[in-house]
């Protein structure tokens, strides 16, 4: 990684955004490049975060009421250690996108434990049939060791939309952590039959170049292990 590579990539994204200003993926990639500018020995981490923040603000001006852009901005601040700003951004995001399952689920999972129940109740009122919200509530029950409730909510999440691989992965990770062999196998076989194709975590595994040709069962295992590794870091 060097300045030449950074400049080339910047120009590539700039051209792309000129032609496709509504491409959320391009805005997020361009922002992430600026966030990592220190890796290219071209500026400080703080300077990179500032530039990334500005790009995402511009992206939201051009693409109003877009939950994905709000979420990227919130996560940028969390990665930079700006927790108060992340909380403030989440509040603004939910004012602009009050029924976004993506944001509501993130709000549940990232809020302090004492606030998670109230955040869950609010999210369910706003989006009672969003699998991301339902899976986030299931994860909350799992963290409280309320295993039967967690299973019921994971079951509900995958029934609402069996094509969302993240719900299957979270349920399978839960069974690996707290369940029995029979339960794990049941979740795995049902996931294989559903052949999920969507979900942020699921796609990060299934669309990674080394894993593209792997089976649904292998993607499920990999995604679940990623979830368990994240849980161990948080604990």
Coordinates of N, CA, C and O in Angstrom, one line a residue, residues 90-234:
X90 N -27.2 8.1 15.5 CA -28.3 7.1 15.5 C -29.6 7.7 15.8 O -30.6 7.4 15.1
X91 N -29.6 8.7 16.7 CA -30.9 9.4 17.0 C -31.4 10.2 15.8 O -32.6 10.1 15.4
X92 N -30.5 10.8 15.1 CA -30.8 11.6 13.9 C -31.3 10.6 12.8 O -32.2 10.9 12.0
X93 N -30.6 9.5 12.7 CA -30.9 8.5 11.6 C -32.3 8.0 11.8 O -33.1 7.8 10.8
X94 N -32.7 7.7 13.1 CA -34.0 7.1 13.3 C -35.1 8.2 13.2 O -36.3 7.8 13.0
X95 N -34.7 9.4 13.3 CA -35.7 10.5 13.0 C -36.0 10.5 11.5 O -37.1 10.7 11.1
X96 N -34.9 10.3 10.7 CA -35.1 10.4 9.2 C -35.6 9.1 8.7 O -36.3 9.1 7.7
X97 N -35.3 8.0 9.3 CA -35.7 6.6 8.8 C -36.3 5.9 10.0 O -35.7 4.9 10.5
X98 N -37.4 6.3 10.5 CA -38.0 5.7 11.7 C -38.4 4.3 11.7 O -38.6 3.6 12.7
X99 N -38.6 3.7 10.5 CA -39.0 2.3 10.4 C -38.0 1.4 9.7 O -38.3 0.4 9.2
X100 N -36.7 1.9 9.7 CA -35.7 1.1 9.1 C -35.3 -0.1 10.0 O -34.7 0.1 11.1
X101 N -35.6 -1.3 9.6 CA -35.2 -2.5 10.4 C -33.7 -2.6 10.6 O -33.2 -3.0 11.6
X102 N -32.9 -2.1 9.6 CA -31.5 -2.1 9.7 C -31.0 -1.3 10.8 O -30.2 -1.7 11.6
X103 N -31.5 -0.1 10.9 CA -31.1 0.8 12.0 C -31.7 0.4 13.4 O -31.0 0.5 14.4
X104 N -32.9 0.0 13.4 CA -33.5 -0.4 14.6 C -32.8 -1.6 15.3 O -32.5 -1.7 16.5
X105 N -32.4 -2.6 14.4 CA -31.6 -3.8 14.9 C -30.3 -3.3 15.4 O -29.8 -3.8 16.5
X106 N -29.6 -2.5 14.7 CA -28.3 -2.0 15.2 C -28.4 -1.2 16.5 O -27.6 -1.3 17.4
X107 N -29.5 -0.5 16.6 CA -29.7 0.3 17.9 C -29.9 -0.6 19.1 O -29.4 -0.3 20.2
X108 N -30.6 -1.8 18.8 CA -30.7 -2.7 19.9 C -29.4 -3.3 20.3 O -29.0 -3.3 21.5
X109 N -28.6 -3.8 19.3 CA -27.4 -4.5 19.6 C -26.3 -3.6 20.2 O -25.4 -4.1 20.8
X110 N -26.3 -2.3 19.9 CA -25.2 -1.5 20.3 C -25.5 -0.6 21.5 O -24.6 0.1 22.0
X111 N -26.8 -0.6 22.0 CA -27.1 0.2 23.1 C -26.6 -0.4 24.4 O -26.4 -1.7 24.5
X112 N -26.4 0.4 25.5 CA -26.0 -0.2 26.8 C -27.1 -1.2 27.2 O -28.3 -1.1 26.9
X113 N -26.7 -2.2 27.9 CA -27.6 -3.3 28.3 C -28.8 -2.8 29.0 O -29.9 -3.3 28.8
X114 N -28.7 -1.8 29.9 CA -29.9 -1.3 30.6 C -30.9 -0.7 29.7 O -32.1 -0.5 30.1
X115 N -30.5 -0.3 28.5 CA -31.4 0.3 27.5 C -32.0 -0.7 26.5 O -32.9 -0.3 25.7
X116 N -31.4 -1.9 26.4 CA -31.7 -2.8 25.3 C -33.2 -3.2 25.3 O -33.8 -3.4 24.2
X117 N -33.8 -3.4 26.5 CA -35.2 -3.9 26.5 C -36.1 -2.8 26.0 O -37.0 -3.1 25.2
X118 N -35.9 -1.6 26.4 CA -36.8 -0.5 25.9 C -36.5 -0.3 24.4 O -37.5 0.0 23.6
X119 N -35.3 -0.4 23.9 CA -35.0 -0.3 22.5 C -35.7 -1.4 21.7 O -36.2 -1.1 20.6
X120 N -35.7 -2.6 22.3 CA -36.3 -3.7 21.6 C -37.8 -3.5 21.5 O -38.4 -3.8 20.4
X121 N -38.4 -3.1 22.6 CA -39.9 -2.8 22.6 C -40.3 -1.8 21.5 O -41.2 -2.0 20.8
X122 N -39.5 -0.7 21.5 CA -39.7 0.3 20.5 C -39.6 -0.2 19.1 O -40.4 0.1 18.2
X123 N -38.5 -1.0 18.8 CA -38.3 -1.5 17.5 C -39.4 -2.5 17.1 O -39.8 -2.4 15.9
X124 N -39.9 -3.3 18.0 CA -40.9 -4.2 17.6 C -42.2 -3.5 17.3 O -43.0 -3.9 16.4
X125 N -42.5 -2.4 18.0 CA -43.7 -1.6 17.7 C -43.6 -1.0 16.3 O -44.5 -0.9 15.5
X126 N -42.4 -0.5 15.9 CA -42.2 0.1 14.6 C -42.1 -0.9 13.5 O -42.6 -0.6 12.4
X127 N -41.4 -2.0 13.7 CA -41.2 -3.0 12.6 C -41.4 -4.4 13.2 O -40.4 -5.1 13.4
X128 N -42.7 -4.8 13.4 CA -42.9 -6.1 14.1 C -42.6 -7.3 13.2 O -42.4 -8.4 13.7
X129 N -42.5 -7.1 11.9 CA -42.2 -8.2 10.9 C -40.9 -8.1 10.2 O -40.7 -8.6 9.1
X130 N -40.0 -7.4 10.8 CA -38.6 -7.3 10.1 C -37.7 -8.3 10.7 O -37.5 -8.3 12.0
X131 N -37.2 -9.2 9.9 CA -36.3 -10.3 10.5 C -35.1 -9.8 11.2 O -34.6 -10.5 12.1
X132 N -34.6 -8.7 10.8 CA -33.4 -8.1 11.4 C -33.7 -7.7 12.9 O -32.9 -7.9 13.8
X133 N -34.8 -7.1 13.0 CA -35.3 -6.7 14.4 C -35.5 -7.9 15.2 O -35.1 -8.0 16.4
X134 N -36.2 -8.9 14.7 CA -36.6 -10.1 15.4 C -35.3 -10.8 15.8 O -35.2 -11.3 17.0
X135 N -34.4 -10.9 14.9 CA -33.1 -11.6 15.3 C -32.3 -10.9 16.3 O -31.7 -11.5 17.2
X136 N -32.4 -9.5 16.3 CA -31.7 -8.7 17.3 C -32.3 -9.0 18.7 O -31.6 -9.1 19.7
X137 N -33.7 -9.1 18.7 CA -34.4 -9.4 20.0 C -34.0 -10.8 20.5 O -33.7 -11.0 21.7
X138 N -33.9 -11.7 19.6 CA -33.5 -13.1 19.9 C -32.1 -13.1 20.5 O -31.9 -13.8 21.5
X139 N -31.2 -12.3 19.9 CA -29.8 -12.3 20.5 C -29.8 -11.7 21.9 O -29.0 -12.1 22.7
X140 N -30.7 -10.7 22.1 CA -30.8 -10.2 23.5 C -31.2 -11.2 24.5 O -30.6 -11.4 25.6
X141 N -32.3 -12.0 24.1 CA -32.7 -13.1 25.0 C -31.5 -14.1 25.2 O -31.3 -14.6 26.3
X142 N -30.8 -14.4 24.1 CA -29.7 -15.3 24.2 C -28.6 -14.8 25.2 O -28.1 -15.6 26.0
X143 N -28.4 -13.5 25.2 CA -27.3 -12.9 26.1 C -27.8 -13.0 27.5 O -27.0 -13.0 28.4
X144 N -29.1 -13.1 27.7 CA -29.7 -13.1 29.1 C -29.9 -14.6 29.5 O -30.4 -14.8 30.6
X145 N -29.4 -15.5 28.7 CA -29.5 -17.0 28.9 C -31.0 -17.4 29.0 O -31.3 -18.4 29.6
X146 N -31.9 -16.7 28.3 CA -33.2 -17.1 28.2 C -33.4 -17.9 26.9 O -33.8 -17.4 25.8
X147 N -32.9 -19.2 26.9 CA -32.7 -19.9 25.7 C -34.0 -20.3 25.0 O -34.0 -20.2 23.7
X148 N -35.0 -20.6 25.7 CA -36.2 -21.0 25.0 C -36.8 -19.8 24.3 O -37.3 -20.0 23.1
X149 N -36.8 -18.6 24.9 CA -37.3 -17.4 24.2 C -36.4 -17.1 23.0 O -36.9 -16.7 22.0
X150 N -35.1 -17.2 23.2 CA -34.2 -16.9 22.1 C -34.5 -17.8 20.9 O -34.6 -17.3 19.7
X151 N -34.7 -19.1 21.1 CA -35.1 -20.0 20.0 C -36.4 -19.6 19.3 O -36.5 -19.7 18.1
X152 N -37.4 -19.3 20.1 CA -38.7 -18.9 19.5 C -38.5 -17.7 18.6 O -39.1 -17.6 17.5
X153 N -37.7 -16.7 19.0 CA -37.5 -15.5 18.2 C -36.6 -15.8 17.0 O -36.9 -15.2 15.9
X154 N -35.6 -16.6 17.1 CA -34.8 -17.0 16.0 C -35.7 -17.7 14.9 O -35.6 -17.5 13.7
X155 N -36.6 -18.6 15.5 CA -37.5 -19.3 14.6 C -38.4 -18.4 13.8 O -38.6 -18.5 12.6
X156 N -38.9 -17.4 14.6 CA -39.7 -16.4 13.9 C -39.0 -15.6 12.9 O -39.5 -15.3 11.8
X157 N -37.7 -15.2 13.1 CA -36.9 -14.5 12.2 C -36.7 -15.2 10.9 O -36.9 -14.7 9.8
X158 N -36.4 -16.5 10.9 CA -36.1 -17.3 9.7 C -37.4 -17.6 9.0 O -37.4 -17.7 7.7
X159 N -38.6 -17.6 9.7 CA -39.8 -17.8 9.0 C -40.3 -16.6 8.3 O -40.9 -16.7 7.2
X160 N -40.0 -15.4 8.9 CA -40.3 -14.2 8.2 C -39.7 -14.0 6.9 O -40.3 -13.6 5.9
X161 N -38.4 -14.4 6.8 CA -37.6 -14.3 5.5 C -36.5 -15.3 5.6 O -35.4 -15.0 6.0
X162 N -36.7 -16.5 5.1 CA -35.7 -17.5 5.1 C -34.5 -17.2 4.2 O -33.5 -17.9 4.3
X163 N -34.6 -16.2 3.4 CA -33.5 -15.8 2.5 C -32.4 -15.0 3.1 O -31.4 -14.7 2.5
X164 N -32.7 -14.5 4.4 CA -31.7 -13.7 5.1 C -30.8 -14.6 5.9 O -31.1 -15.2 6.9
X165 N -29.6 -14.8 5.3 CA -28.6 -15.7 5.9 C -28.1 -15.3 7.3 O -27.8 -16.2 8.1
X166 N -28.2 -14.0 7.6 CA -27.7 -13.6 8.9 C -28.6 -14.2 10.0 O -28.0 -14.5 11.1
X167 N -29.9 -14.3 9.8 CA -30.7 -14.9 10.9 C -30.3 -16.4 11.1 O -30.2 -16.8 12.3
X168 N -30.1 -17.1 10.1 CA -29.7 -18.5 10.2 C -28.3 -18.6 10.9 O -28.1 -19.4 11.8
X169 N -27.4 -17.7 10.5 CA -26.1 -17.7 11.1 C -26.1 -17.4 12.6 O -25.4 -18.0 13.5
X170 N -26.9 -16.4 13.0 CA -27.0 -16.0 14.4 C -27.7 -17.2 15.2 O -27.3 -17.4 16.4
X171 N -28.7 -17.8 14.6 CA -29.4 -18.9 15.3 C -28.4 -20.1 15.5 O -28.3 -20.7 16.6
X172 N -27.7 -20.4 14.4 CA -26.7 -21.5 14.5 C -25.6 -21.2 15.5 O -25.2 -22.1 16.2
X173 N -25.1 -20.0 15.5 CA -24.1 -19.6 16.5 C -24.6 -19.8 17.9 O -23.9 -20.2 18.8
X174 N -25.9 -19.4 18.1 CA -26.5 -19.6 19.4 C -26.5 -21.0 19.8 O -26.2 -21.4 20.9
X175 N -26.9 -21.9 18.9 CA -27.0 -23.3 19.2 C -25.6 -23.9 19.4 O -25.4 -24.8 20.2
X176 N -24.6 -23.4 18.7 CA -23.2 -23.9 18.9 C -22.8 -23.5 20.4 O -22.0 -24.2 21.0
X177 N -23.2 -22.3 20.8 CA -22.8 -21.8 22.1 C -23.6 -22.4 23.3 O -23.0 -22.7 24.3
X178 N -24.9 -22.6 23.0 CA -25.7 -23.0 24.2 C -26.7 -24.1 23.9 O -27.4 -24.6 24.8
X179 N -26.6 -24.7 22.7 CA -27.6 -25.7 22.4 C -27.0 -27.1 22.4 O -25.8 -27.3 22.8
X180 N -27.7 -28.1 21.8 CA -27.3 -29.5 21.7 C -27.1 -29.8 20.3 O -27.5 -29.1 19.4
X181 N -26.5 -31.0 20.1 CA -26.1 -31.4 18.7 C -27.3 -31.5 17.8 O -27.3 -31.1 16.6
X182 N -28.5 -32.0 18.4 CA -29.7 -32.2 17.6 C -30.2 -30.9 17.1 O -30.6 -30.7 15.9
X183 N -30.2 -29.9 18.0 CA -30.6 -28.5 17.6 C -29.8 -27.9 16.5 O -30.3 -27.3 15.6
X184 N -28.5 -28.1 16.7 CA -27.5 -27.5 15.7 C -27.8 -28.1 14.3 O -27.8 -27.4 13.3
X185 N -27.9 -29.4 14.3 CA -28.1 -30.1 13.0 C -29.4 -29.7 12.4 O -29.5 -29.6 11.2
X186 N -30.5 -29.5 13.2 CA -31.8 -29.1 12.7 C -31.7 -27.8 12.0 O -32.2 -27.6 10.9
X187 N -31.0 -26.8 12.7 CA -30.9 -25.5 12.1 C -30.0 -25.5 10.8 O -30.4 -24.9 9.8
X188 N -29.0 -26.3 10.8 CA -28.1 -26.4 9.6 C -28.9 -27.0 8.5 O -28.8 -26.5 7.3
X189 N -29.6 -28.1 8.7 CA -30.4 -28.7 7.6 C -31.5 -27.8 7.0 O -31.7 -27.7 5.8
X190 N -32.1 -27.0 7.9 CA -33.1 -26.1 7.4 C -32.5 -24.9 6.7 O -33.1 -24.5 5.7
X191 N -31.4 -24.5 7.1 CA -30.6 -23.5 6.4 C -30.2 -23.9 5.0 O -30.4 -23.2 4.0
X192 N -29.7 -25.1 4.9 CA -29.3 -25.7 3.6 C -30.5 -25.8 2.7 O -30.4 -25.4 1.5
X193 N -31.7 -26.2 3.2 CA -32.9 -26.2 2.4 C -33.3 -24.8 1.9 O -33.8 -24.7 0.8
X194 N -33.1 -23.8 2.8 CA -33.6 -22.5 2.4 C -32.7 -21.8 1.4 O -33.1 -20.9 0.7
X195 N -31.4 -22.2 1.4 CA -30.4 -21.6 0.5 C -30.4 -20.1 0.6 O -30.7 -19.4 -0.4
X196 N -30.2 -19.5 1.7 CA -30.2 -18.0 1.8 C -29.2 -17.3 1.0 O -28.1 -17.9 0.7
X197 N -29.5 -16.1 0.5 CA -28.6 -15.4 -0.4 C -28.3 -14.0 0.1 O -27.4 -13.3 -0.5
X198 N -29.0 -13.5 1.1 CA -28.9 -12.1 1.5 C -28.5 -12.0 3.0 O -28.5 -13.0 3.8
X199 N -28.1 -10.8 3.4 CA -27.7 -10.5 4.7 C -26.3 -10.0 4.7 O -25.4 -10.5 4.0
X200 N -26.0 -9.0 5.5 CA -24.7 -8.3 5.6 C -23.6 -9.3 5.9 O -22.6 -9.4 5.1
X201 N -23.7 -10.0 7.0 CA -22.7 -11.0 7.4 C -22.6 -12.1 6.4 O -21.5 -12.6 6.0
X202 N -23.8 -12.6 6.0 CA -23.8 -13.8 5.1 C -23.1 -13.5 3.8 O -22.3 -14.3 3.3
X203 N -23.3 -12.3 3.2 CA -22.7 -12.0 2.0 C -21.2 -11.7 2.1 O -20.4 -12.0 1.2
X204 N -20.8 -11.2 3.3 CA -19.4 -11.0 3.5 C -18.6 -12.3 3.5 O -17.4 -12.3 3.1
X205 N -19.3 -13.4 3.8 CA -18.7 -14.7 3.8 C -18.9 -15.4 2.5 O -17.9 -15.8 1.8
X206 N -20.1 -15.4 2.0 CA -20.4 -16.2 0.8 C -19.8 -15.5 -0.5 O -19.6 -16.2 -1.5
X207 N -19.6 -14.2 -0.5 CA -19.1 -13.5 -1.7 C -17.6 -13.2 -1.6 O -17.1 -12.7 -2.6
X208 N -17.0 -13.6 -0.5 CA -15.5 -13.5 -0.5 C -14.9 -14.5 -1.5 O -15.4 -15.6 -1.6
X209 N -13.9 -14.0 -2.2 CA -13.4 -14.7 -3.4 C -13.0 -16.2 -3.0 O -13.3 -17.1 -3.7
X210 N -12.3 -16.4 -1.9 CA -11.9 -17.8 -1.6 C -13.1 -18.7 -1.2 O -12.9 -19.9 -1.3
X211 N -14.2 -18.1 -0.9 CA -15.4 -18.9 -0.4 C -16.5 -19.0 -1.4 O -17.6 -19.6 -1.1
X212 N -16.4 -18.4 -2.6 CA -17.6 -18.3 -3.4 C -18.1 -19.7 -3.9 O -19.3 -19.8 -4.1
X213 N -17.3 -20.6 -4.0 CA -17.7 -22.0 -4.5 C -18.1 -22.9 -3.3 O -18.4 -24.1 -3.6
X214 N -18.0 -22.4 -2.1 CA -18.3 -23.3 -1.0 C -19.8 -23.5 -0.8 O -20.6 -22.8 -1.4
X215 N -20.2 -24.5 -0.1 CA -21.6 -24.9 0.1 C -22.3 -24.0 1.1 O -21.6 -23.3 1.9
X216 N -23.6 -24.1 1.1 CA -24.4 -23.3 2.1 C -24.0 -23.7 3.5 O -23.8 -22.8 4.4
X217 N -23.8 -25.0 3.8 CA -23.3 -25.5 5.1 C -22.0 -24.8 5.5 O -21.8 -24.4 6.7
X218 N -21.1 -24.7 4.6 CA -19.8 -24.1 4.9 C -19.9 -22.7 5.2 O -19.2 -22.1 6.1
X219 N -20.7 -22.0 4.4 CA -21.0 -20.5 4.7 C -21.6 -20.3 6.0 O -21.3 -19.4 6.7
X220 N -22.5 -21.2 6.4 CA -23.2 -21.1 7.7 C -22.2 -21.3 8.8 O -22.2 -20.5 9.8
X221 N -21.3 -22.3 8.7 CA -20.3 -22.5 9.7 C -19.4 -21.3 9.8 O -19.1 -20.8 11.0
X222 N -18.9 -20.8 8.7 CA -18.0 -19.6 8.7 C -18.6 -18.4 9.3 O -18.0 -17.7 10.2
X223 N -19.9 -18.1 8.9 CA -20.6 -16.9 9.5 C -20.8 -17.1 11.0 O -20.6 -16.1 11.7
X224 N -21.2 -18.3 11.4 CA -21.4 -18.5 12.8 C -20.2 -18.4 13.6 O -20.2 -17.8 14.7
X225 N -19.0 -18.8 13.1 CA -17.8 -18.7 13.8 C -17.4 -17.3 13.9 O -16.8 -16.8 14.9
X226 N -17.6 -16.5 12.9 CA -17.4 -15.0 13.0 C -18.2 -14.4 14.1 O -17.7 -13.5 14.8
X227 N -19.4 -14.8 14.2 CA -20.3 -14.2 15.3 C -19.7 -14.6 16.7 O -19.7 -13.8 17.6
X228 N -19.4 -15.9 16.8 CA -18.8 -16.3 18.1 C -17.5 -15.6 18.5 O -17.3 -15.3 19.6
X229 N -16.7 -15.4 17.4 CA -15.4 -14.7 17.7 C -15.7 -13.3 18.1 O -15.0 -12.8 19.0
X230 N -16.6 -12.6 17.5 CA -17.0 -11.3 17.9 C -17.5 -11.2 19.4 O -17.2 -10.4 20.2
X231 N -18.4 -12.2 19.7 CA -18.9 -12.3 21.1 C -17.8 -12.5 22.1 O -17.8 -11.9 23.2
X232 N -16.8 -13.3 21.8 CA -15.7 -13.5 22.7 C -14.9 -12.2 22.9 O -14.4 -12.0 24.0
X233 N -14.7 -11.5 21.8 CA -14.0 -10.2 22.0 C -14.7 -9.2 22.9 O -14.1 -8.5 23.7
X234 N -16.1 -9.2 22.8 CA -16.9 -8.3 23.6 C -16.9 -8.7 25.0 O -17.0 -7.9 25.9

